[in-house]
Coordinates of C-alpha atoms (C1' of nucleotides) in Angstrom, one line a residue:
Chain A
X1212 CA 16.8 -7.1 32.7
X1213 CA 15.2 -9.5 30.3
X1214 CA 11.8 -8.1 31.1
X1215 CA 12.9 -4.6 30.7
X1216 CA 14.6 -5.1 27.4
X1217 CA 12.4 -7.8 25.9
X1218 CA 15.2 -10.2 25.2
X1219 CA 15.3 -13.7 26.6
X1220 CA 17.2 -14.8 29.7
X1221 CA 19.0 -17.3 27.6
X1222 CA 20.1 -14.5 25.3
X1223 CA 21.6 -12.6 28.3
X1224 CA 23.4 -15.7 29.3
X1225 CA 24.7 -16.0 25.7
X1226 CA 25.9 -12.4 25.6
X1227 CA 27.6 -12.9 28.9
X1228 CA 29.4 -16.0 27.7
X1229 CA 30.6 -14.5 24.5
X1230 CA 31.6 -11.3 26.3
X1231 CA 29.3 -9.0 24.5
X1232 CA 27.4 -7.9 27.6
X1233 CA 28.7 -8.8 31.1
X1234 CA 26.5 -8.2 34.1
X1235 CA 27.6 -5.4 36.4
X1236 CA 27.9 -7.7 39.4
X1237 CA 27.5 -11.3 40.2
X1238 CA 26.0 -12.1 43.6
X1239 CA 27.5 -14.8 45.8
X1240 CA 24.9 -17.1 44.5
X1241 CA 26.0 -16.4 40.9
X1242 CA 23.0 -14.3 40.0
X1243 CA 23.6 -11.8 37.2
X1244 CA 22.8 -8.2 38.2
X1245 CA 22.8 -5.5 35.5
X1246 CA 23.0 -1.8 36.0
X1247 CA 22.0 1.2 33.9
X1248 CA 25.1 1.1 31.8
X1249 CA 24.4 -2.5 30.9
X1250 CA 20.8 -1.6 29.9
X1251 CA 22.0 1.1 27.6
X1252 CA 24.6 -1.2 26.0
X1253 CA 22.0 -3.8 25.6
X1254 CA 19.7 -1.4 23.8
X1255 CA 22.5 -0.5 21.5
X1256 CA 23.0 -4.2 20.8
X1257 CA 19.4 -4.6 20.1
X1258 CA 19.5 -1.7 17.7
X1259 CA 22.3 -3.0 15.7
X1260 CA 20.8 -6.5 15.7
X1261 CA 17.7 -5.0 14.1
X1262 CA 20.0 -3.8 11.4
X1263 CA 21.0 -7.4 10.8
X1264 CA 24.6 -7.1 12.1
X1265 CA 26.2 -10.2 13.5
X1266 CA 27.1 -10.2 17.2
X1267 CA 30.7 -10.2 16.3
X1268 CA 30.3 -7.1 14.2
X1269 CA 28.3 -5.5 17.0
X1270 CA 30.9 -6.0 19.6
X1271 CA 33.5 -4.6 17.2
X1272 CA 31.4 -1.5 16.6
X1273 CA 30.5 -1.0 20.3
X1274 CA 34.1 -1.3 21.4
X1275 CA 35.5 1.1 18.9
X1276 CA 34.3 4.6 18.0
X1277 CA 33.7 6.8 15.0
X1278 CA 35.3 6.2 11.7
X1279 CA 35.5 2.4 11.8
X1280 CA 31.8 2.4 12.6
X1281 CA 30.8 4.3 9.5
X1282 CA 32.9 2.0 7.4
X1283 CA 31.2 -1.0 8.9
X1284 CA 27.8 0.4 8.4
X1285 CA 28.6 1.2 4.8
X1286 CA 29.9 -2.3 4.1
X1287 CA 26.8 -3.7 5.7
X1288 CA 24.6 -1.4 3.7
X1289 CA 26.1 -2.7 0.5
X1290 CA 25.5 -6.2 1.7
X1291 CA 21.9 -5.3 2.4
X1292 CA 21.4 -3.8 -1.0
X1293 CA 22.8 -7.0 -2.6
X1294 CA 20.4 -9.1 -0.5
X1295 CA 17.5 -6.9 -1.5
X1296 CA 18.4 -7.2 -5.1
X1297 CA 18.6 -11.0 -4.7
X1298 CA 15.2 -11.1 -3.1
X1299 CA 13.8 -9.2 -6.1
X1300 CA 15.4 -11.6 -8.5
X1301 CA 14.1 -14.6 -6.6
X1302 CA 10.6 -13.1 -6.5
X1303 CA 10.6 -12.8 -10.2
X1304 CA 11.9 -16.3 -10.7
X1305 CA 9.2 -17.7 -8.4
X1306 CA 6.5 -15.9 -10.3
X1307 CA 7.8 -17.3 -13.6
X1308 CA 8.0 -20.8 -12.1
X1309 CA 4.4 -20.6 -10.8
X1310 CA 3.3 -19.5 -14.2
X1311 CA 5.1 -22.3 -15.9
X1312 CA 3.5 -24.9 -13.6
X1313 CA 0.1 -23.4 -14.1
X1314 CA 0.6 -23.5 -17.9
X1315 CA 1.6 -27.1 -17.5
X1316 CA 4.8 -26.5 -19.3
X1317 CA 7.0 -29.4 -18.8
X1318 CA 10.8 -29.4 -19.1
X1319 CA 11.8 -29.3 -22.8
X1320 CA 12.9 -32.6 -24.4
X1321 CA 16.4 -32.9 -25.8
X1322 CA 15.1 -33.0 -29.4
X1323 CA 13.2 -29.8 -29.0
X1324 CA 16.3 -28.1 -27.8
X1325 CA 17.4 -26.7 -31.1
X1326 CA 13.9 -26.3 -32.4
X1327 CA 13.4 -23.2 -34.5
X1328 CA 17.1 -23.1 -35.3
X1329 CA 18.7 -24.8 -38.3
X1330 CA 19.4 -28.2 -36.9
X1331 CA 22.3 -29.1 -39.1
X1332 CA 24.0 -25.8 -38.3
X1333 CA 23.4 -26.2 -34.6
X1334 CA 24.9 -29.7 -34.6
X1335 CA 27.9 -28.4 -36.4
X1336 CA 28.2 -25.6 -33.9
X1337 CA 27.8 -28.1 -31.2
X1338 CA 30.7 -30.2 -32.4
X1339 CA 32.8 -27.1 -32.8
X1340 CA 31.9 -26.0 -29.4
X1341 CA 32.9 -29.3 -27.9
X1342 CA 36.3 -29.0 -29.5
X1343 CA 36.6 -25.5 -28.1
X1344 CA 35.3 -25.8 -24.7
X1345 CA 35.3 -29.4 -23.9
X1346 CA 32.6 -32.0 -23.8
X1347 CA 31.8 -31.4 -20.2
X1348 CA 30.9 -27.8 -20.6
X1349 CA 28.6 -28.5 -23.5
X1350 CA 27.0 -31.4 -21.8
X1351 CA 26.4 -29.2 -18.9
X1352 CA 25.0 -26.5 -21.0
X1353 CA 22.6 -28.8 -22.7
X1354 CA 21.3 -30.3 -19.5
X1355 CA 20.8 -26.7 -18.4
X1356 CA 18.8 -25.9 -21.5
X1357 CA 16.8 -29.1 -21.1
X1358 CA 15.6 -27.9 -17.8
X1359 CA 14.0 -24.9 -19.5
X1360 CA 10.5 -24.7 -20.8
X1361 CA 9.7 -23.9 -24.4
X1362 CA 8.6 -20.4 -23.6
X1363 CA 11.8 -19.8 -21.5
X1364 CA 13.9 -21.1 -24.4
X1365 CA 12.1 -18.9 -26.9
X1366 CA 12.5 -15.9 -24.6
X1367 CA 16.2 -16.6 -24.2
X1368 CA 16.6 -16.8 -27.9
X1369 CA 14.7 -13.6 -28.3
X1370 CA 17.0 -11.9 -25.8
X1371 CA 20.0 -13.2 -27.5
X1372 CA 18.8 -11.9 -30.9
X1373 CA 18.0 -8.5 -29.5
X1374 CA 21.3 -8.3 -27.9
X1375 CA 23.1 -9.2 -31.0
X1376 CA 21.2 -6.6 -33.0
X1377 CA 22.1 -4.0 -30.4
X1378 CA 25.8 -4.9 -30.7
X1379 CA 25.6 -4.7 -34.4
X1380 CA 24.3 -1.2 -34.2
X1381 CA 27.2 -0.3 -31.9
X1382 CA 29.8 -1.7 -34.3
X1383 CA 31.3 1.8 -35.1
X1384 CA 31.8 2.6 -31.4
X1385 CA 34.9 2.0 -29.4
X1386 CA 34.9 -1.7 -28.3
X1387 CA 36.2 -0.6 -25.0
X1388 CA 33.7 2.2 -24.3
X1389 CA 31.3 1.8 -21.5
X1390 CA 28.3 1.7 -23.9
X1391 CA 29.7 -1.3 -25.8
X1392 CA 31.0 -3.0 -22.7
X1393 CA 27.6 -2.8 -21.0
X1394 CA 26.0 -4.5 -24.0
X1395 CA 28.8 -7.0 -24.0
X1396 CA 28.2 -7.7 -20.4
X1397 CA 24.6 -8.5 -21.3
X1398 CA 25.9 -10.8 -24.0
X1399 CA 28.1 -12.6 -21.6
X1400 CA 25.2 -13.1 -19.2
X1401 CA 23.1 -14.6 -22.0
X1402 CA 25.8 -16.8 -23.2
X1403 CA 26.3 -18.0 -19.7
X1404 CA 22.7 -19.1 -19.7
X1405 CA 23.4 -21.3 -22.7
X1406 CA 26.6 -22.7 -21.1
X1407 CA 25.3 -22.9 -17.7
X1408 CA 27.6 -21.6 -15.0
X1409 CA 30.0 -24.4 -14.6
X1410 CA 33.7 -24.0 -14.4
X1411 CA 35.9 -21.6 -12.5
X1412 CA 35.7 -17.9 -13.3
X1413 CA 39.0 -17.7 -15.1
X1414 CA 38.2 -20.7 -17.2
X1415 CA 35.0 -19.0 -18.1
X1416 CA 36.9 -15.8 -19.0
X1417 CA 39.2 -17.8 -21.2
X1418 CA 36.3 -19.6 -22.9
X1419 CA 34.5 -16.3 -23.4
X1420 CA 37.5 -14.7 -25.0
X1421 CA 37.8 -17.9 -27.1
X1422 CA 34.3 -17.4 -28.3
X1423 CA 35.3 -14.0 -29.6
X1424 CA 38.0 -15.7 -31.7
X1425 CA 35.4 -18.1 -33.0
X1426 CA 33.3 -15.1 -34.2
X1427 CA 36.3 -13.8 -36.1
X1428 CA 37.5 -17.1 -37.7
X1429 CA 34.1 -18.3 -38.6
X1430 CA 31.9 -15.8 -40.4
X1431 CA 28.9 -17.9 -40.0
X1432 CA 28.4 -16.4 -36.6
X1433 CA 28.4 -12.8 -37.8
X1434 CA 26.3 -13.0 -40.8
X1435 CA 23.5 -10.4 -41.0
X1436 CA 20.8 -10.9 -43.6
X1437 CA 23.0 -13.4 -45.4
X1438 CA 26.0 -11.2 -45.7
X1439 CA 29.2 -11.9 -43.8
X1440 CA 30.4 -9.0 -41.7
X1441 CA 34.1 -9.5 -41.0
X1442 CA 34.5 -6.0 -39.5
X1443 CA 31.7 -6.6 -37.1
X1444 CA 33.3 -9.9 -36.2
X1445 CA 36.6 -8.2 -35.4
X1446 CA 34.7 -5.5 -33.4
X1447 CA 33.0 -8.2 -31.4
X1448 CA 36.2 -10.0 -30.8
X1449 CA 37.9 -6.9 -29.5
X1450 CA 35.0 -6.0 -27.2
X1451 CA 34.7 -9.6 -25.9
X1452 CA 38.4 -9.9 -25.3
X1453 CA 38.5 -6.6 -23.4
X1454 CA 35.6 -7.7 -21.4
X1455 CA 37.1 -11.0 -20.6
X1456 CA 40.4 -9.5 -19.4
X1457 CA 39.0 -6.5 -17.6
X1458 CA 35.7 -7.7 -16.1
X1459 CA 36.2 -11.5 -15.6
X1460 CA 39.0 -11.4 -13.0
Chain B
X1364 CA 28.9 -36.0 -10.3
X1365 CA 30.3 -33.2 -8.2
X1366 CA 32.3 -31.8 -11.1
X1367 CA 29.4 -32.0 -13.5
X1368 CA 27.0 -30.2 -11.2
X1369 CA 29.4 -27.9 -9.5
X1370 CA 28.4 -28.9 -6.0
X1371 CA 30.9 -30.2 -3.5
X1372 CA 31.5 -33.9 -2.8
X1373 CA 30.6 -33.1 0.8
X1374 CA 27.3 -31.7 -0.3
X1375 CA 26.5 -35.0 -2.1
X1376 CA 27.4 -36.9 1.0
X1377 CA 25.1 -34.6 2.9
X1378 CA 22.2 -35.0 0.5
X1379 CA 22.7 -38.8 0.6
X1380 CA 22.6 -38.8 4.4
X1381 CA 19.5 -36.8 4.7
X1382 CA 17.9 -38.8 1.9
X1383 CA 17.4 -35.9 -0.5
X1384 CA 19.5 -37.4 -3.2
X1385 CA 20.6 -41.1 -3.0
X1386 CA 23.2 -42.5 -5.5
X1387 CA 21.9 -44.9 -8.1
X1388 CA 24.2 -47.6 -6.9
X1389 CA 26.9 -48.2 -4.3
X1390 CA 29.9 -50.3 -5.4
X1391 CA 31.3 -53.0 -3.2
X1392 CA 33.9 -50.5 -2.0
X1393 CA 31.1 -48.1 -1.0
X1394 CA 31.6 -45.7 -3.8
X1395 CA 28.6 -43.6 -4.7
X1396 CA 27.6 -43.9 -8.4
X1397 CA 25.0 -41.5 -9.8
X1398 CA 23.0 -41.9 -13.0
X1399 CA 21.2 -39.5 -15.3
X1400 CA 18.1 -39.4 -13.1
X1401 CA 20.1 -38.4 -10.1
X1402 CA 21.8 -35.6 -12.2
X1403 CA 18.4 -34.3 -13.2
X1404 CA 17.2 -34.4 -9.6
X1405 CA 20.3 -32.7 -8.4
X1406 CA 19.7 -29.9 -10.9
X1407 CA 16.2 -29.4 -9.6
X1408 CA 17.6 -29.3 -6.1
X1409 CA 20.1 -26.6 -7.2
X1410 CA 17.4 -24.7 -8.9
X1411 CA 15.2 -24.5 -5.8
X1412 CA 18.2 -23.8 -3.6
X1413 CA 18.8 -20.7 -5.7
X1414 CA 15.3 -19.7 -4.8
X1415 CA 16.4 -19.9 -1.2
X1416 CA 14.2 -22.8 -0.2
X1417 CA 15.4 -25.0 2.6
X1418 CA 16.5 -28.6 1.8
X1419 CA 13.4 -29.8 3.8
X1420 CA 11.1 -27.7 1.6
X1421 CA 12.9 -28.9 -1.5
X1422 CA 12.5 -32.6 -0.7
X1423 CA 8.8 -32.0 0.0
X1424 CA 8.4 -30.2 -3.3
X1425 CA 10.3 -32.8 -5.3
X1426 CA 8.5 -35.7 -3.8
X1427 CA 5.1 -34.3 -4.4
X1428 CA 3.6 -32.9 -7.6
X1429 CA 1.5 -30.0 -8.8
X1430 CA -0.8 -28.1 -6.4
X1431 CA 1.2 -28.4 -3.2
X1432 CA 4.2 -27.0 -5.1
X1433 CA 2.4 -23.9 -6.2
X1434 CA 1.3 -23.4 -2.6
X1435 CA 4.8 -23.8 -1.3
X1436 CA 6.2 -21.4 -3.9
X1437 CA 3.6 -18.7 -3.1
X1438 CA 4.3 -19.0 0.6
X1439 CA 7.9 -18.7 -0.1
X1440 CA 7.4 -15.7 -2.3
X1441 CA 5.5 -13.9 0.5
X1442 CA 8.4 -14.6 2.7
X1443 CA 10.8 -13.2 0.2
X1444 CA 8.7 -10.1 -0.2
X1445 CA 8.8 -9.5 3.5
X1446 CA 12.5 -10.0 3.5
X1447 CA 13.0 -7.6 0.7
X1448 CA 10.9 -5.0 2.6
X1449 CA 13.0 -5.6 5.6
X1450 CA 16.1 -5.0 3.6
X1451 CA 14.7 -1.7 2.4
X1452 CA 13.9 -0.6 5.9
X1453 CA 17.3 -1.5 7.2
X1454 CA 19.0 0.3 4.3
X1455 CA 17.1 3.5 5.2
X1456 CA 17.9 3.1 8.9
X1457 CA 21.6 2.6 8.1
X1458 CA 21.7 5.7 6.0
X1459 CA 20.1 7.7 8.8
X1460 CA 22.6 6.4 11.2
X1461 CA 25.5 7.2 9.0
X1462 CA 24.3 10.7 8.6
X1463 CA 23.8 11.1 12.3
X1464 CA 27.4 10.0 13.0
X1465 CA 28.8 12.2 10.3
X1466 CA 26.9 15.2 11.7
X1467 CA 28.5 14.3 15.0
X1468 CA 25.2 14.2 16.7
X1469 CA 25.6 12.4 19.9
X1470 CA 22.9 10.8 21.9
X1471 CA 20.8 13.4 23.5
X1472 CA 21.3 14.2 27.1
X1473 CA 18.5 13.8 29.6
X1474 CA 18.2 17.5 30.2
X1475 CA 17.8 18.2 26.6
X1476 CA 15.0 15.7 26.3
X1477 CA 12.2 18.1 26.9
X1478 CA 13.9 20.9 25.2
X1479 CA 11.6 23.1 23.2
X1480 CA 8.7 22.0 25.3
X1481 CA 7.4 23.7 28.4
X1482 CA 9.6 22.1 31.0
X1483 CA 7.3 22.6 33.9
X1484 CA 4.4 21.2 32.0
X1485 CA 6.4 18.2 30.8
X1486 CA 7.6 17.4 34.3
X1487 CA 4.0 17.5 35.5
X1488 CA 3.0 15.3 32.6
X1489 CA 5.9 13.0 33.5
X1490 CA 4.7 12.6 37.1
X1491 CA 1.2 12.0 35.9
X1492 CA 2.3 9.4 33.4
X1493 CA 4.3 7.6 36.0
X1494 CA 1.2 7.4 38.0
X1495 CA -0.8 6.1 35.1
X1496 CA 1.6 3.7 33.4
X1497 CA 4.1 2.9 36.1
X1498 CA 7.7 4.0 36.6
X1499 CA 9.2 1.3 34.5
X1500 CA 7.4 2.2 31.4
X1501 CA 8.3 5.9 31.7
X1502 CA 11.9 5.1 32.5
X1503 CA 12.1 2.9 29.5
X1504 CA 10.5 5.5 27.3
X1505 CA 13.0 8.1 28.5
X1506 CA 16.0 5.9 27.9
X1507 CA 14.6 5.3 24.4
X1508 CA 14.3 9.0 23.9
X1509 CA 17.8 9.5 25.2
X1510 CA 19.1 7.3 22.5
X1511 CA 17.7 9.6 19.9
X1512 CA 19.7 12.5 18.4
X1513 CA 18.4 16.0 18.5
X1514 CA 17.2 16.0 14.9
X1515 CA 15.5 12.7 15.4
X1516 CA 13.7 14.1 18.3
X1517 CA 12.7 17.3 16.5
X1518 CA 11.5 15.2 13.7
X1519 CA 9.5 12.9 15.9
X1520 CA 7.9 16.0 17.6
X1521 CA 7.1 17.4 14.2
X1522 CA 5.4 14.2 13.2
X1523 CA 3.5 14.1 16.4
X1524 CA 2.3 17.7 15.9
X1525 CA 1.3 17.1 12.3
X1526 CA -0.6 14.0 13.3
X1527 CA -2.4 15.9 16.0
X1528 CA -3.4 18.6 13.6
X1529 CA -4.8 16.0 11.2
X1530 CA -6.8 14.4 13.9
X1531 CA -8.2 17.8 14.9
X1532 CA -9.4 18.3 11.3
X1533 CA -11.1 15.0 11.5
X1534 CA -12.9 15.8 14.7
X1535 CA -16.3 15.8 13.0
X1536 CA -15.9 12.4 11.5
X1537 CA -17.0 9.1 12.9
X1538 CA -14.3 8.0 15.4
X1539 CA -14.7 4.4 14.2
X1540 CA -14.4 5.3 10.5
X1541 CA -11.4 4.0 8.5
X1542 CA -10.2 7.5 7.9
X1543 CA -10.0 8.3 11.5
X1544 CA -8.7 4.9 12.5
X1545 CA -5.8 5.2 10.0
X1546 CA -4.7 8.4 11.6
X1547 CA -5.2 7.0 15.0
X1548 CA -3.0 4.1 14.0
X1549 CA -0.3 6.6 13.1
X1550 CA -0.9 8.3 16.4
X1551 CA -0.4 5.0 18.2
X1552 CA 2.9 4.4 16.3
X1553 CA 4.2 7.8 17.2
X1554 CA 3.2 7.4 20.8
X1555 CA 4.9 4.0 20.9
X1556 CA 8.1 5.7 19.8
X1557 CA 7.9 7.9 22.9
X1558 CA 7.2 5.0 25.0
X1559 CA 9.5 2.6 23.5
X1560 CA 8.1 -0.8 22.7
X1561 CA 8.3 -2.5 26.1
X1562 CA 5.5 -4.5 27.6
X1563 CA 3.1 -7.0 26.3
X1564 CA 0.7 -6.1 23.6
X1565 CA -2.4 -6.2 25.8
X1566 CA -0.7 -4.1 28.4
X1567 CA 0.1 -1.6 25.7
X1568 CA -3.5 -1.7 24.5
X1569 CA -4.7 -0.9 28.0
X1570 CA -2.2 1.9 28.4
X1571 CA -3.2 3.4 25.0
X1572 CA -6.9 3.4 25.9
X1573 CA -5.9 4.9 29.3
X1574 CA -4.1 7.7 27.4
X1575 CA -7.4 8.5 25.8
X1576 CA -9.0 8.9 29.2
X1577 CA -6.2 11.2 30.1
X1578 CA -7.1 13.4 27.1
X1579 CA -10.6 13.6 28.3
X1580 CA -10.0 14.3 31.9
X1581 CA -7.3 16.8 31.4
X1582 CA -7.9 19.5 28.9
X1583 CA -4.3 20.5 28.8
X1584 CA -3.7 17.8 26.3
X1585 CA -6.4 19.0 23.9
X1586 CA -5.9 22.7 23.9
X1587 CA -5.6 24.3 20.5
X1588 CA -4.4 27.9 20.3
X1589 CA -5.0 28.3 24.0
X1590 CA -8.6 27.2 23.9
X1591 CA -9.7 23.9 25.5
X1592 CA -11.6 21.6 23.2
X1593 CA -13.6 19.2 25.3
X1594 CA -15.5 17.8 22.3
X1595 CA -12.2 17.0 20.5
X1596 CA -11.0 15.3 23.6
X1597 CA -14.1 13.1 23.7
X1598 CA -13.7 12.4 20.0
X1599 CA -10.0 11.4 20.5
X1600 CA -11.0 9.2 23.5
X1601 CA -13.6 7.3 21.5
X1602 CA -11.3 6.8 18.5
X1603 CA -8.4 5.6 20.7
X1604 CA -10.6 3.3 22.7
X1605 CA -12.0 1.8 19.6
X1606 CA -8.5 1.4 18.2
X1607 CA -7.2 -0.2 21.3
X1608 CA -10.1 -2.8 21.5
X1609 CA -10.2 -3.6 17.9
X1610 CA -6.7 -3.3 16.6
X1611 CA -4.5 -4.1 19.6
X1612 CA -5.7 -7.6 20.3
Chain C
dT1034 C1' 8.4 -24.6 56.9
dT1035 C1' 7.0 -25.1 52.4
dA1036 C1' 5.4 -24.1 47.9
dG1037 C1' 5.8 -21.2 44.0
dG1038 C1' 8.7 -18.6 41.1
dC1039 C1' 12.9 -17.3 39.7
dT1040 C1' 18.0 -18.3 38.7
dA1041 C1' 22.3 -21.0 37.2
dT1042 C1' 24.8 -24.4 34.6
dG1043 C1' 25.3 -27.8 31.1
dA1044 C1' 24.2 -30.0 27.1
dC1045 C1' 21.9 -31.2 23.0
dG1046 C1' 19.2 -29.3 18.7
dT1047 C1' 18.9 -26.3 14.8
dT1048 C1' 20.8 -25.3 9.0
dA1049 C1' 23.7 -26.8 5.4
dC1050 C1' 27.3 -28.0 4.8
dG1051 C1' 33.2 -26.8 5.4
dT1052 C1' 37.1 -28.6 7.1
dC1053 C1' 40.2 -31.7 8.8
dA1054 C1' 41.8 -36.5 10.0
dT1055 C1' 42.3 -41.2 9.0
dG1056 C1' 42.2 -44.9 5.9
dG1057 C1' 40.7 -47.6 1.9
dT1058 C1' 40.8 -47.8 -3.7
dA1059 C1' 41.8 -47.5 -8.5
dA1060 C1' 44.5 -46.7 -12.1
dA1061 C1' 48.6 -44.9 -14.0
dA1062 C1' 53.8 -44.6 -13.6
dG1063 C1' 57.9 -46.6 -12.6
Chain D
dC511 C1' 54.9 -55.7 -9.1
dT512 C1' 55.3 -51.8 -6.3
dT513 C1' 54.9 -47.0 -5.7
dT514 C1' 52.8 -42.8 -6.6
dT515 C1' 48.9 -40.1 -7.5
dA516 C1' 44.5 -39.0 -7.2
dC517 C1' 40.0 -40.1 -5.6
dC518 C1' 36.7 -42.0 -2.4
dA519 C1' 34.5 -43.1 2.4
dT520 C1' 33.4 -42.4 7.2
dG521 C1' 33.5 -39.8 11.3
dA522 C1' 33.7 -35.9 14.0
dC523 C1' 34.1 -31.1 15.1
dG524 C1' 32.9 -26.2 13.8
dT525 C1' 29.7 -22.5 12.4
dA526 C1' 25.5 -18.4 14.4
dA527 C1' 22.6 -17.3 17.8
dC528 C1' 20.3 -18.8 20.6
dG529 C1' 15.8 -22.4 21.9
dT530 C1' 14.7 -26.0 24.8
dC531 C1' 15.0 -29.2 28.2
dA532 C1' 17.0 -31.2 32.5
dT533 C1' 18.8 -30.7 37.0
dA534 C1' 19.5 -28.1 40.9
dG535 C1' 20.1 -24.0 43.8
dC536 C1' 18.0 -19.5 45.7
dC537 C1' 14.4 -16.2 47.5
dT538 C1' 10.3 -14.8 49.3
dA539 C1' 5.6 -14.7 50.7
dA540 C1' 2.1 -17.4 53.0

DNA sequence: TTAGGCTATGACGTTACGTCATGGTAAAAG
DNA sequence: CTTTTACCATGACGTAACGTCATAGCCTAA
């Protein structure tokens, strides 16, 4: 049986033990003898294993017919798509890391963290943020930022600026429209990078909505070309609040 | 430390035990106290974990600098690419399977196996093949085929025919040229689907070369539009033999 | 009869922790 | 000063799917 199918003897033992594939008969000397039915079942098992299903899932599929099976396969397909996506992300990240090492870019120093930004302003923002979100969160965020290289940081800042410009252009749209919400989602992802990803999801949701309030109450954060934009601030606040309540659990 | 970093206390215990991350000090009551250095190291660990590296790999990377690290990352990247590719294949397979189930295509019955082909001829071929490659291989091949649905089988047949036509068009080329060898490789893959994938690689190589001989000695297999093509048969034989000796170990 | 080759069972190893269970500690509450 | 509350530590078992011995029985050809 093992030779015919290509699986190991140990594997057959294992399948026997867990009840996935029992031998047709057991001789008096305890030898496992398999028949044609067992071979066919084994081949099904191998097939589903190739599709990365767990043995538990396989036995559920093999012992039930039709509809359930499609459901299981679809679920599994989604999982595979997610995995594939993850692989892609990781590949990109690795490439970036390799480049960083090659360029001898070391982790940024704390002093450089706010480089390129108005230092005073940032420190004020920092204090305010500590009040709003707690010292732990900010400490965490800073340690996250410190792990980034200069180019990474510059890129993140660029992304954030671009995103902000996009949102500004959408300020006449419905804050709850898909268009706006997509951009808000991007905003949230970027902000998360500044914060790091600590805290539970609902705490994060709360904090994110809170950040929206911050935009409204402090026009410094919604000033375009020197001019305060209170309506834009209100728009942002609505969009962020909607996002927090509807997309962050 | 656990709160700051987001990992569990158990995880810290684990890292301590395996020596990946030791606390800075241990109080008299055995409490683990971590300092800033440990926090930074932990964040590195988390970073590499996100990249799907094993803890062993991480400790190797963190305890050695520069070049080795790039090497490790590249190796890992290749692995990720392979995984991603695998995911893609699996997704396609699952889709096909779902479609098959939806179309209520059951596994083909043995009688239908040679449907569309000249039955007599096929049975003769079958006997001959059993002589050549042994009963086991043919039995296995048939059970493989039986697992296929009708459309699958038709598709495989179509692929085989197309491949055969291509090879015929290449009959004036050098049998060892890359062009021909690529098509021969495809031919081998298709033949393998008929055979299943049982047996060791060298046995398969032997059998594949033997199949070439079969083409030469029996013109039935290289008859185009009713006319035997002995030169084409010889060409095929050379190409297959070269492929078997050079690409099949 | 014996050696070679196959089989069975049992148990430990692998990865990266999760999840108890038991018991000690530290600091706040009473 | 004691209790409560909230952490902390160690130890051990569980997970998925077998691989890898170790020990011992079985079958068959020479």
